[in-house]
């Protein structure tokens, strides 16, 4: 039996009364990587930010539980969350140029968590910063310490962000589309670097990804989100190569990266959050939908290794 590093139970997040995440349940065993996939607006970033404790009341209303280790992120005091972020959890954002402070050097960025959480001296920070830059493949790390973000390429900025997130050796790394702001040749390098660092630490990771083929390569598990809910969750290879939920099948058939000869986009669009259909939220777009689908929300049911929310399996 593995222990769960993160467990989400009946978690609902509302913005101005509208459920952006609706009754989400999910478990991430320690040491495993999870990919969150689904169309734009599904709530992937919202879940990632909520897990970091960055979306909290009064900005949003929360129900249910979102545990990271033994801390309930929804109810923990802000001071505890600040301690957790950087030490036990690290986050990598999509756009490094926006996440890094233009007025701070690379050394400033790396020193902040090392001083705050590890209490390292100035010279110890310098030594550790060089090691960290080296670990993320930055050549001549000593010389890069005094660089400002704008003096680095996009790929290098993302490497610096990985180094910052890894500085205090977190148990959970959350990366929201960590490579989508980079050009294709750099994307693979950065993704494999990220995975290598996560594995080196024995950490768990949540990757928000758009690329389904990439998800099968980098993730142990995948959670497919649709309109604020998880519709299918299980081993990445299984879910993406033999999808069971009609929505996952639709995503697979419309995924250019799987090399389908004829791409079949999913008909229709995601309904607006303010006008979600009752019952199954995917029903209006689903070829298999029946009256039951429109009337009743399908429960999450586990079949073997895969959990599904669908009336027709
Ligand atoms: N700051 C905000 N204020 C109001 N609504 C928001 C805010 N951020 C996100 N939303 C809404 O919440 C829903 C989920 O958004 P989220 O960004 O989590 O989706 P996503 O799956 O990450 O999409 P993408 O693939 O485009 O990044 C969307 O309907 C979005 O419009
Ligand atoms: Mg997003």
mmCIF file of N, CA, C and O and ligand atoms in Angstrom, residues 44-45 94 176-177 208, ligand 2:
data_model
loop_
_atom_site.group_PDB
_atom_site.id
_atom_site.type_symbol
_atom_site.label_atom_id
_atom_site.label_comp_id
_atom_site.label_asym_id
_atom_site.label_seq_id
_atom_site.Cartn_x
_atom_site.Cartn_y
_atom_site.Cartn_z
ATOM 1 N N UNK A 44 -8.062 23.011 -14.952
ATOM 2 C CA UNK A 44 -6.761 22.404 -14.637
ATOM 3 C C UNK A 44 -5.886 23.359 -13.826
ATOM 4 O O UNK A 44 -5.345 22.995 -12.785
ATOM 5 N N UNK A 45 -5.757 24.589 -14.321
ATOM 6 C CA UNK A 45 -4.929 25.559 -13.590
ATOM 7 C C UNK A 45 -5.544 25.874 -12.239
ATOM 8 O O UNK A 45 -4.832 26.039 -11.246
ATOM 9 N N UNK A 94 3.709 28.641 -16.396
ATOM 10 C CA UNK A 94 3.818 28.541 -17.855
ATOM 11 C C UNK A 94 4.814 29.550 -18.408
ATOM 12 O O UNK A 94 5.642 29.219 -19.252
ATOM 13 N N UNK A 176 2.386 24.073 -14.281
ATOM 14 C CA UNK A 176 1.236 24.382 -15.132
ATOM 15 C C UNK A 176 1.736 24.708 -16.535
ATOM 16 O O UNK A 176 2.289 25.779 -16.764
ATOM 17 N N UNK A 177 1.552 23.800 -17.446
ATOM 18 C CA UNK A 177 2.016 23.940 -18.831
ATOM 19 C C UNK A 177 3.437 24.506 -18.869
ATOM 20 O O UNK A 177 3.669 25.577 -19.423
ATOM 21 N N UNK A 208 0.263 20.031 -15.646
ATOM 22 C CA UNK A 208 -0.877 20.388 -16.490
ATOM 23 C C UNK A 208 -0.357 20.372 -17.920
ATOM 24 O O UNK A 208 0.606 21.080 -18.238
HETATM 25 MG MG1 LIG B 2 -4.667 26.654 -17.467
#
